[in-house]
PDB file of C-alpha atoms and ligand atoms in Angstrom:
ATOM      1  CA  MET C 385      -0.172 -10.642  19.163  1.00 61.00           C
ATOM      2  CA  ASN C 386      -1.531 -11.497  15.520  1.00 75.00           C
ATOM      3  CA  THR C 387       0.025  -8.082  13.660  1.00 93.00           C
ATOM      4  CA  PHE C 388      -1.103  -6.951  10.300  1.00 96.00           C
ATOM      5  CA  ARG C 389       2.524  -7.777   9.212  1.00 97.00           C
ATOM      6  CA  LYS C 390       2.395 -11.381  10.488  1.00 97.00           C
ATOM      7  CA  ARG C 391      -1.180 -11.997   8.986  1.00 97.00           C
ATOM      8  CA  LEU C 392       0.476 -10.630   5.748  1.00 97.00           C
ATOM      9  CA  LEU C 393       3.421 -12.670   5.833  1.00 97.00           C
ATOM     10  CA  SER C 394       1.637 -16.100   6.688  1.00 96.00           C
ATOM     11  CA  GLY C 395       0.097 -15.702   3.218  1.00 96.00           C
ATOM     12  CA  GLU C 396      -3.221 -14.535   4.427  1.00 97.00           C
ATOM     13  CA  LEU C 397      -5.702 -12.846   1.637  1.00 98.00           C
ATOM     14  CA  LEU C 398      -5.951  -9.147   3.064  1.00 98.00           C
ATOM     15  CA  VAL C 399      -8.061  -7.057   0.985  1.00 98.00           C
ATOM     16  CA  GLY C 400      -8.161  -3.125   1.230  1.00 98.00           C
ATOM     17  CA  SER C 401      -9.245   0.002  -0.753  1.00 98.00           C
ATOM     18  CA  TRP C 402      -7.966   3.588  -1.407  1.00 98.00           C
ATOM     19  CA  ILE C 403      -8.792   7.032  -0.138  1.00 98.00           C
ATOM     20  CA  GLN C 404      -7.735   9.988  -2.495  1.00 98.00           C
ATOM     21  CA  THR C 405     -10.400  12.460  -1.615  1.00 98.00           C
ATOM     22  CA  GLY C 406      -8.688  13.011   2.007  1.00 98.00           C
ATOM     23  CA  SER C 407     -12.123  12.584   3.681  1.00 98.00           C
ATOM     24  CA  PRO C 408     -12.237  10.936   7.309  1.00 98.00           C
ATOM     25  CA  ALA C 409     -15.905  10.340   6.412  1.00 98.00           C
ATOM     26  CA  ALA C 410     -14.948   8.230   3.569  1.00 98.00           C
ATOM     27  CA  ALA C 411     -12.260   6.444   5.819  1.00 98.00           C
ATOM     28  CA  GLU C 412     -15.182   5.703   7.883  1.00 98.00           C
ATOM     29  CA  ILE C 413     -17.284   4.514   5.475  1.00 98.00           C
ATOM     30  CA  LEU C 414     -14.642   2.081   3.779  1.00 98.00           C
ATOM     31  CA  ALA C 415     -13.940   0.802   7.190  1.00 98.00           C
ATOM     32  CA  GLU C 416     -17.447  -0.101   8.108  1.00 98.00           C
ATOM     33  CA  SER C 417     -17.415  -1.983   4.221  1.00 98.00           C
ATOM     34  CA  GLY C 418     -15.335  -5.446   5.181  1.00 98.00           C
ATOM     35  CA  PHE C 419     -11.904  -4.221   4.082  1.00 98.00           C
ATOM     36  CA  ASP C 420      -8.907  -5.225   6.024  1.00 98.00           C
ATOM     37  CA  TRP C 421      -6.817  -2.542   5.482  1.00 98.00           C
ATOM     38  CA  ILE C 422      -7.224   1.234   3.913  1.00 98.00           C
ATOM     39  CA  ALA C 423      -4.477   3.264   2.642  1.00 98.00           C
ATOM     40  CA  ALA C 424      -4.609   6.631   2.310  1.00 98.00           C
ATOM     41  CA  ASP C 425      -2.859   7.739  -0.793  1.00 98.00           C
ATOM     42  CA  MET C 426      -0.381  10.472  -0.240  1.00 98.00           C
ATOM     43  CA  GLU C 427       1.097  10.333  -4.071  1.00 98.00           C
ATOM     44  CA  HIS C 428      -1.737  11.048  -6.204  1.00 98.00           C
ATOM     45  CA  SER C 429      -3.540  13.163  -3.999  1.00 98.00           C
ATOM     46  CA  SER C 430      -3.352  16.463  -2.085  1.00 98.00           C
ATOM     47  CA  ILE C 431      -3.458  14.471   1.289  1.00 98.00           C
ATOM     48  CA  ALA C 432      -1.101  15.908   3.726  1.00 98.00           C
ATOM     49  CA  ILE C 433      -0.132  14.605   7.074  1.00 98.00           C
ATOM     50  CA  ASP C 434      -2.568  16.268   9.115  1.00 98.00           C
ATOM     51  CA  GLU C 435      -5.448  15.108   6.640  1.00 98.00           C
ATOM     52  CA  PHE C 436      -3.548  11.641   6.796  1.00 98.00           C
ATOM     53  CA  THR C 437      -4.048  11.687  10.580  1.00 98.00           C
ATOM     54  CA  ALA C 438      -7.807  12.570  10.448  1.00 98.00           C
ATOM     55  CA  ILE C 439      -7.969   9.452   8.287  1.00 98.00           C
ATOM     56  CA  ALA C 440      -6.028   7.241  10.848  1.00 98.00           C
ATOM     57  CA  ARG C 441      -8.491   8.585  13.608  1.00 98.00           C
ATOM     58  CA  GLY C 442     -11.584   7.752  11.121  1.00 98.00           C
ATOM     59  CA  ILE C 443     -10.224   4.055  10.869  1.00 98.00           C
ATOM     60  CA  TYR C 444      -9.262   3.593  14.428  1.00 97.00           C
ATOM     61  CA  GLY C 445     -11.257   1.139  16.259  1.00 96.00           C
ATOM     62  CA  ARG C 446     -13.031  -0.478  13.560  1.00 97.00           C
ATOM     63  CA  GLY C 447     -10.897  -3.528  13.428  1.00 96.00           C
ATOM     64  CA  VAL C 448      -8.856  -2.024  10.251  1.00 98.00           C
ATOM     65  CA  ILE C 449      -5.513  -1.400   9.874  1.00 98.00           C
ATOM     66  CA  THR C 450      -4.234   2.015   8.326  1.00 98.00           C
ATOM     67  CA  ALA C 451      -1.817   1.899   5.473  1.00 98.00           C
ATOM     68  CA  ALA C 452      -0.555   5.101   3.718  1.00 98.00           C
ATOM     69  CA  ARG C 453       1.368   5.172   0.106  1.00 98.00           C
ATOM     70  CA  VAL C 454       3.655   7.846   0.634  1.00 98.00           C
ATOM     71  CA  ARG C 455       4.186  10.791  -1.703  1.00 98.00           C
ATOM     72  CA  GLU C 456       7.645   9.231  -2.627  1.00 98.00           C
ATOM     73  CA  ASN C 457      10.742   7.310  -1.111  1.00 98.00           C
ATOM     74  CA  ASP C 458      11.449   9.664   1.268  1.00 98.00           C
ATOM     75  CA  THR C 459      12.578   9.418   4.752  1.00 98.00           C
ATOM     76  CA  LEU C 460      10.567  11.749   6.453  1.00 98.00           C
ATOM     77  CA  ALA C 461       7.402  11.177   4.565  1.00 98.00           C
ATOM     78  CA  ILE C 462       7.652   7.835   5.814  1.00 98.00           C
ATOM     79  CA  ARG C 463       8.792   8.616   9.448  1.00 98.00           C
ATOM     80  CA  GLN C 464       5.789  10.683   9.640  1.00 98.00           C
ATOM     81  CA  VAL C 465       2.857   8.464   8.564  1.00 98.00           C
ATOM     82  CA  LEU C 466       4.353   5.819  11.038  1.00 98.00           C
ATOM     83  CA  ASP C 467       4.408   8.097  13.547  1.00 98.00           C
ATOM     84  CA  MET C 468       0.837   9.100  13.040  1.00 98.00           C
ATOM     85  CA  GLY C 469      -1.105   5.883  11.983  1.00 97.00           C
ATOM     86  CA  ALA C 470       0.310   3.706   9.395  1.00 98.00           C
ATOM     87  CA  GLU C 471       1.045   0.070  10.412  1.00 98.00           C
ATOM     88  CA  CYS C 472       1.706  -0.676   6.807  1.00 98.00           C
ATOM     89  CA  VAL C 473       3.628   1.849   4.258  1.00 98.00           C
ATOM     90  CA  ILE C 474       3.700   1.587   0.867  1.00 98.00           C
ATOM     91  CA  ILE C 475       6.303   3.272  -1.093  1.00 98.00           C
ATOM     92  CA  PRO C 476       6.028   4.183  -4.792  1.00 98.00           C
ATOM     93  CA  MET C 477       8.151   4.078  -7.661  1.00 98.00           C
ATOM     94  CA  VAL C 478      10.804   1.454  -6.150  1.00 98.00           C
ATOM     95  CA  ASN C 479      13.031   0.517  -9.282  1.00 98.00           C
ATOM     96  CA  ASN C 480      15.887  -1.255  -7.672  1.00 98.00           C
ATOM     97  CA  ALA C 481      17.652  -2.932  -4.576  1.00 98.00           C
ATOM     98  CA  GLU C 482      19.064   0.091  -3.453  1.00 98.00           C
ATOM     99  CA  GLU C 483      15.957   1.993  -3.578  1.00 98.00           C
ATOM    100  CA  ALA C 484      14.165  -1.052  -2.007  1.00 98.00           C
ATOM    101  CA  GLU C 485      17.238  -0.758   0.940  1.00 98.00           C
ATOM    102  CA  ARG C 486      16.308   2.970   1.487  1.00 98.00           C
ATOM    103  CA  ALA C 487      12.743   2.396   1.920  1.00 98.00           C
ATOM    104  CA  VAL C 488      13.389  -0.390   4.318  1.00 98.00           C
ATOM    105  CA  ARG C 489      15.937   2.024   6.416  1.00 98.00           C
ATOM    106  CA  SER C 490      13.513   4.768   6.410  1.00 98.00           C
ATOM    107  CA  ALA C 491      10.689   2.590   8.036  1.00 98.00           C
ATOM    108  CA  LYS C 492      12.806   0.725  10.685  1.00 98.00           C
ATOM    109  CA  TYR C 493      14.232   2.228  13.789  1.00 98.00           C
ATOM    110  CA  PRO C 494      18.071   1.832  14.554  1.00 98.00           C
ATOM    111  CA  PRO C 495      20.040  -0.526  14.083  1.00 97.00           C
ATOM    112  CA  ALA C 496      18.180  -1.612  11.311  1.00 97.00           C
ATOM    113  CA  GLY C 497      17.164   1.594   9.718  1.00 98.00           C
ATOM    114  CA  VAL C 498      17.474   5.205  10.127  1.00 98.00           C
ATOM    115  CA  ARG C 499      13.852   6.202  11.451  1.00 98.00           C
ATOM    116  CA  GLY C 500      13.966   8.627  14.324  1.00 98.00           C
ATOM    117  CA  PHE C 501      12.265   8.153  17.608  1.00 98.00           C
ATOM    118  CA  GLY C 502       9.968  10.747  19.203  1.00 98.00           C
ATOM    119  CA  TYR C 503       6.443  10.959  20.994  1.00 98.00           C
ATOM    120  CA  ALA C 504       3.684  10.477  18.651  1.00 98.00           C
ATOM    121  CA  ARG C 505       0.486   9.418  18.095  1.00 98.00           C
ATOM    122  CA  MET C 506       1.414   5.582  17.594  1.00 98.00           C
ATOM    123  CA  ASN C 507       3.171   5.489  20.815  1.00 98.00           C
ATOM    124  CA  ASN C 508       0.083   7.010  22.627  1.00 98.00           C
ATOM    125  CA  TRP C 509       1.919  10.284  22.500  1.00 98.00           C
ATOM    126  CA  GLY C 510       4.786   9.052  24.564  1.00 98.00           C
ATOM    127  CA  ARG C 511       3.055   6.611  27.257  1.00 98.00           C
ATOM    128  CA  ASP C 512       3.682   3.390  25.301  1.00 98.00           C
ATOM    129  CA  PHE C 513       7.028   4.763  24.188  1.00 98.00           C
ATOM    130  CA  ALA C 514       9.423   1.881  25.076  1.00 98.00           C
ATOM    131  CA  GLU C 515       6.666  -0.874  24.041  1.00 98.00           C
ATOM    132  CA  TYR C 516       6.008   0.754  20.493  1.00 98.00           C
ATOM    133  CA  ALA C 517       9.869   1.036  20.056  1.00 98.00           C
ATOM    134  CA  ALA C 518      10.718  -2.257  20.840  1.00 98.00           C
ATOM    135  CA  ASN C 519       7.969  -3.840  18.306  1.00 98.00           C
ATOM    136  CA  ALA C 520       7.646  -1.411  15.721  1.00 98.00           C
ATOM    137  CA  ASN C 521      10.367  -3.178  13.548  1.00 98.00           C
ATOM    138  CA  GLU C 522       8.744  -6.374  13.738  1.00 97.00           C
ATOM    139  CA  ASP C 523       5.214  -5.201  13.349  1.00 97.00           C
ATOM    140  CA  ILE C 524       5.393  -2.451  10.385  1.00 98.00           C
ATOM    141  CA  ALA C 525       4.628  -4.083   7.003  1.00 98.00           C
ATOM    142  CA  VAL C 526       6.929  -2.197   4.389  1.00 98.00           C
ATOM    143  CA  ILE C 527       5.692  -2.909   1.023  1.00 98.00           C
ATOM    144  CA  VAL C 528       7.335  -1.141  -2.060  1.00 98.00           C
ATOM    145  CA  MET C 529       5.687  -0.869  -5.301  1.00 98.00           C
ATOM    146  CA  ILE C 530       6.435  -2.086  -8.621  1.00 98.00           C
ATOM    147  CA  GLU C 531       5.301  -0.071 -11.299  1.00 98.00           C
ATOM    148  CA  SER C 532       7.709   0.352 -14.137  1.00 98.00           C
ATOM    149  CA  LYS C 533       9.627  -1.746 -16.723  1.00 98.00           C
ATOM    150  CA  GLU C 534      12.906  -1.300 -14.721  1.00 98.00           C
ATOM    151  CA  ALA C 535      11.502  -2.446 -11.835  1.00 98.00           C
ATOM    152  CA  VAL C 536      10.010  -5.570 -13.164  1.00 98.00           C
ATOM    153  CA  ASP C 537      13.438  -6.030 -14.560  1.00 98.00           C
ATOM    154  CA  ASN C 538      15.140  -5.721 -11.545  1.00 98.00           C
ATOM    155  CA  ILE C 539      12.413  -7.793  -9.656  1.00 98.00           C
ATOM    156  CA  GLU C 540      14.704 -10.564  -8.336  1.00 98.00           C
ATOM    157  CA  GLU C 541      16.889  -8.378  -6.366  1.00 98.00           C
ATOM    158  CA  ILE C 542      14.194  -6.041  -5.400  1.00 98.00           C
ATOM    159  CA  VAL C 543      12.432  -9.131  -3.248  1.00 98.00           C
ATOM    160  CA  SER C 544      16.043 -10.173  -2.065  1.00 98.00           C
ATOM    161  CA  VAL C 545      16.100  -6.989   0.129  1.00 98.00           C
ATOM    162  CA  GLU C 546      15.779  -7.850   3.714  1.00 98.00           C
ATOM    163  CA  GLY C 547      12.926  -6.131   5.075  1.00 98.00           C
ATOM    164  CA  VAL C 548      10.602  -5.789   2.005  1.00 98.00           C
ATOM    165  CA  ASP C 549       8.046  -7.781   3.311  1.00 98.00           C
ATOM    166  CA  GLY C 550       5.986  -7.658  -0.375  1.00 98.00           C
ATOM    167  CA  VAL C 551       5.695  -5.657  -3.288  1.00 98.00           C
ATOM    168  CA  PHE C 552       2.421  -3.758  -4.578  1.00 98.00           C
ATOM    169  CA  ILE C 553       1.653  -3.412  -8.240  1.00 98.00           C
ATOM    170  CA  GLY C 554       0.766   0.047  -9.756  1.00 98.00           C
ATOM    171  CA  PRO C 555      -0.695  -1.049 -12.880  1.00 97.00           C
ATOM    172  CA  TYR C 556      -1.222   2.523 -14.293  1.00 98.00           C
ATOM    173  CA  ASP C 557       2.345   3.319 -13.948  1.00 98.00           C
ATOM    174  CA  MET C 558       3.404  -0.238 -15.190  1.00 98.00           C
ATOM    175  CA  SER C 559       1.367   0.706 -18.443  1.00 98.00           C
ATOM    176  CA  GLY C 560       2.775   4.046 -18.691  1.00 98.00           C
ATOM    177  CA  SER C 561       6.451   2.817 -18.596  1.00 98.00           C
ATOM    178  CA  TYR C 562       5.847   0.014 -21.081  1.00 98.00           C
ATOM    179  CA  GLY C 563       4.604   2.913 -23.516  1.00 98.00           C
ATOM    180  CA  ILE C 564       0.685   1.725 -23.366  1.00 98.00           C
ATOM    181  CA  PRO C 565      -0.744   4.126 -20.484  1.00 98.00           C
ATOM    182  CA  GLY C 566      -3.960   2.818 -19.069  1.00 97.00           C
ATOM    183  CA  GLN C 567      -3.830  -0.306 -20.842  1.00 97.00           C
ATOM    184  CA  THR C 568      -3.287  -2.594 -17.890  1.00 95.00           C
ATOM    185  CA  SER C 569      -5.100  -5.496 -19.311  1.00 92.00           C
ATOM    186  CA  ASP C 570      -2.739  -5.707 -22.541  1.00 96.00           C
ATOM    187  CA  PRO C 571      -0.729  -9.128 -22.505  1.00 97.00           C
ATOM    188  CA  ILE C 572       2.505  -7.025 -22.050  1.00 97.00           C
ATOM    189  CA  ILE C 573       1.070  -5.752 -18.596  1.00 97.00           C
ATOM    190  CA  THR C 574      -0.303  -9.143 -17.473  1.00 95.00           C
ATOM    191  CA  GLU C 575       3.091 -10.987 -18.296  1.00 96.00           C
ATOM    192  CA  ALA C 576       5.076  -8.539 -16.269  1.00 97.00           C
ATOM    193  CA  CYS C 577       2.727  -9.079 -13.569  1.00 96.00           C
ATOM    194  CA  SER C 578       2.940 -12.594 -13.748  1.00 95.00           C
ATOM    195  CA  ARG C 579       6.568 -12.080 -13.655  1.00 97.00           C
ATOM    196  CA  VAL C 580       6.398 -10.053 -10.401  1.00 97.00           C
ATOM    197  CA  ALA C 581       4.212 -12.763  -8.703  1.00 97.00           C
ATOM    198  CA  LYS C 582       6.441 -15.526  -9.491  1.00 96.00           C
ATOM    199  CA  ALA C 583       9.585 -13.847  -7.815  1.00 98.00           C
ATOM    200  CA  CYS C 584       7.663 -13.574  -4.951  1.00 97.00           C
ATOM    201  CA  LYS C 585       6.641 -16.681  -4.689  1.00 96.00           C
ATOM    202  CA  ARG C 586      10.296 -17.856  -5.057  1.00 97.00           C
ATOM    203  CA  HIS C 587      11.591 -15.392  -2.663  1.00 97.00           C
ATOM    204  CA  GLY C 588       8.806 -15.898  -0.002  1.00 96.00           C
ATOM    205  CA  LYS C 589       7.564 -12.163  -0.387  1.00 98.00           C
ATOM    206  CA  VAL C 590       3.788 -11.015  -0.466  1.00 98.00           C
ATOM    207  CA  ALA C 591       2.591 -10.308  -3.820  1.00 98.00           C
ATOM    208  CA  GLY C 592      -0.012  -7.609  -4.024  1.00 98.00           C
ATOM    209  CA  GLN C 593      -1.623  -5.061  -6.445  1.00 98.00           C
ATOM    210  CA  HIS C 594      -4.071  -2.540  -6.965  1.00 98.00           C
ATOM    211  CA  ILE C 595      -7.074  -3.432  -9.223  1.00 97.00           C
ATOM    212  CA  VAL C 596      -7.933   0.230  -9.718  1.00 97.00           C
ATOM    213  CA  LEU C 597     -11.117  -0.397 -11.586  1.00 96.00           C
ATOM    214  CA  PRO C 598     -12.079  -3.881 -10.026  1.00 97.00           C
ATOM    215  CA  THR C 599     -14.169  -6.492 -12.381  1.00 96.00           C
ATOM    216  CA  SER C 600     -14.988 -10.133 -11.511  1.00 96.00           C
ATOM    217  CA  GLU C 601     -12.411 -11.008 -14.411  1.00 94.00           C
ATOM    218  CA  ASN C 602      -9.437  -9.124 -12.966  1.00 94.00           C
ATOM    219  CA  VAL C 603     -10.551  -9.675  -9.319  1.00 96.00           C
ATOM    220  CA  SER C 604     -10.333 -13.792  -9.877  1.00 96.00           C
ATOM    221  CA  ARG C 605      -7.274 -13.573 -12.043  1.00 94.00           C
ATOM    222  CA  ALA C 606      -5.457 -11.818  -9.115  1.00 95.00           C
ATOM    223  CA  LEU C 607      -6.690 -14.481  -6.856  1.00 96.00           C
ATOM    224  CA  SER C 608      -5.851 -17.321  -8.905  1.00 95.00           C
ATOM    225  CA  GLU C 609      -2.493 -15.886  -9.493  1.00 94.00           C
ATOM    226  CA  GLY C 610      -1.790 -15.912  -5.638  1.00 95.00           C
ATOM    227  CA  TYR C 611      -1.450 -12.138  -5.048  1.00 98.00           C
ATOM    228  CA  SER C 612      -2.655 -11.973  -1.599  1.00 98.00           C
ATOM    229  CA  PHE C 613      -2.362  -8.146  -0.675  1.00 98.00           C
ATOM    230  CA  ILE C 614      -4.932  -6.486  -2.921  1.00 98.00           C
ATOM    231  CA  ALA C 615      -6.695  -3.117  -2.878  1.00 98.00           C
ATOM    232  CA  LEU C 616     -10.042  -2.840  -4.822  1.00 98.00           C
ATOM    233  CA  GLY C 617     -10.608   0.502  -6.127  1.00 98.00           C
ATOM    234  CA  GLY C 618     -10.833   3.526  -3.718  1.00 98.00           C
ATOM    235  CA  ASP C 619     -12.937   6.281  -2.644  1.00 98.00           C
ATOM    236  CA  ILE C 620     -12.852   8.494  -5.973  1.00 98.00           C
ATOM    237  CA  ILE C 621     -13.809   5.306  -7.952  1.00 98.00           C
ATOM    238  CA  PHE C 622     -16.914   4.033  -5.920  1.00 98.00           C
ATOM    239  CA  VAL C 623     -18.141   7.613  -5.933  1.00 98.00           C
ATOM    240  CA  ARG C 624     -17.973   7.656  -9.539  1.00 97.00           C
ATOM    241  CA  ARG C 625     -19.073   4.568 -10.351  1.00 97.00           C
ATOM    242  CA  ALA C 626     -22.296   5.070  -8.070  1.00 97.00           C
ATOM    243  CA  ALA C 627     -23.017   8.154  -9.927  1.00 97.00           C
ATOM    244  CA  GLU C 628     -22.842   7.011 -13.132  1.00 97.00           C
ATOM    245  CA  GLU C 629     -25.029   4.214 -12.067  1.00 96.00           C
ATOM    246  CA  ALA C 630     -27.728   6.561 -10.608  1.00 96.00           C
ATOM    247  CA  MET C 631     -27.560   8.325 -13.818  1.00 96.00           C
ATOM    248  CA  GLU C 632     -28.349   5.330 -15.596  1.00 96.00           C
ATOM    249  CA  LEU C 633     -31.022   4.406 -13.784  1.00 95.00           C
ATOM    250  CA  LEU C 634     -32.637   7.614 -14.800  1.00 92.00           C
ATOM    251  CA  LYS C 635     -31.906   7.008 -18.165  1.00 91.00           C
ATOM    252  CA  LYS C 636     -33.834   3.807 -18.142  1.00 86.00           C
TER     253      LYS C 636
HETATM  254  C1  3PY X 218      -0.716   2.936 -10.653  1.00 94.34           C
HETATM  255  O1  3PY X 218      -1.647   2.382 -11.121  1.00 94.34           O
HETATM  256  O2  3PY X 218       0.383   2.935 -10.938  1.00 94.34           O
HETATM  257  C2  3PY X 218      -0.951   3.219  -9.012  1.00 94.34           C
HETATM  258  O3  3PY X 218      -0.029   3.746  -8.395  1.00 94.34           O
HETATM  259  C3  3PY X 218      -1.834   2.541  -8.341  1.00 94.34           C
HETATM  260  O4  3PY X 218      -2.185   2.757  -7.117  1.00 94.34           O
HETATM  261 MG1   MG X 219       1.518   4.678  -9.513  1.00 94.34          MG
END
């Protein structure tokens, strides 16, 4: 079967978006908007596992992959999203090879890792236990976030870790760690991002990034630099932009 992970590793351009509101309605709307994947953000939001599960149910059946950005590089946080709906896990703040190895181990069943076995939503509450257990390590995409100067400095060793399928740049944390929070198009940051993209290319790993405020310039730059796992905006951005546009109409 051509799973999301296989498509990702083949270099296919996979464009997603982001949910921070926790709204299953937002999940349904985004899942009908042409994205390949949608991530629930459990780091910068109040989304807990119940809301994540409701979001996964909203996405399910619409030909779109559910991803989760877990709250931190934590074994149980990763296990729960994989059990309840994620086929792609995005782990924030991975700064070195050891942290990348920990992320991979949390996402993989033994002997490759330490993910616990249990009946859960993703194995159809036990009905498909054997089939799911046999395929999960191959089918689940593990993406580590590169969002600090330390991670950029360690990028070669991070992308060398077996089981890391790709990286995902968080431009806001990245700019913060270089002392220029929010200045995501500063040459220091674009330079650091290029370093990350080149390291991915050298090591056959997928390069990704969150384009938090998409513009034609930053989207075409990301495509021309070879990023193939891209998140555009997110529910809060889309609501805010549309609200501002509506008020602009009124003013005009
Ligand atoms: C960042 O920009 O730091 C992010 O984590 C975006 O998702
Ligand atoms: Mg971040």
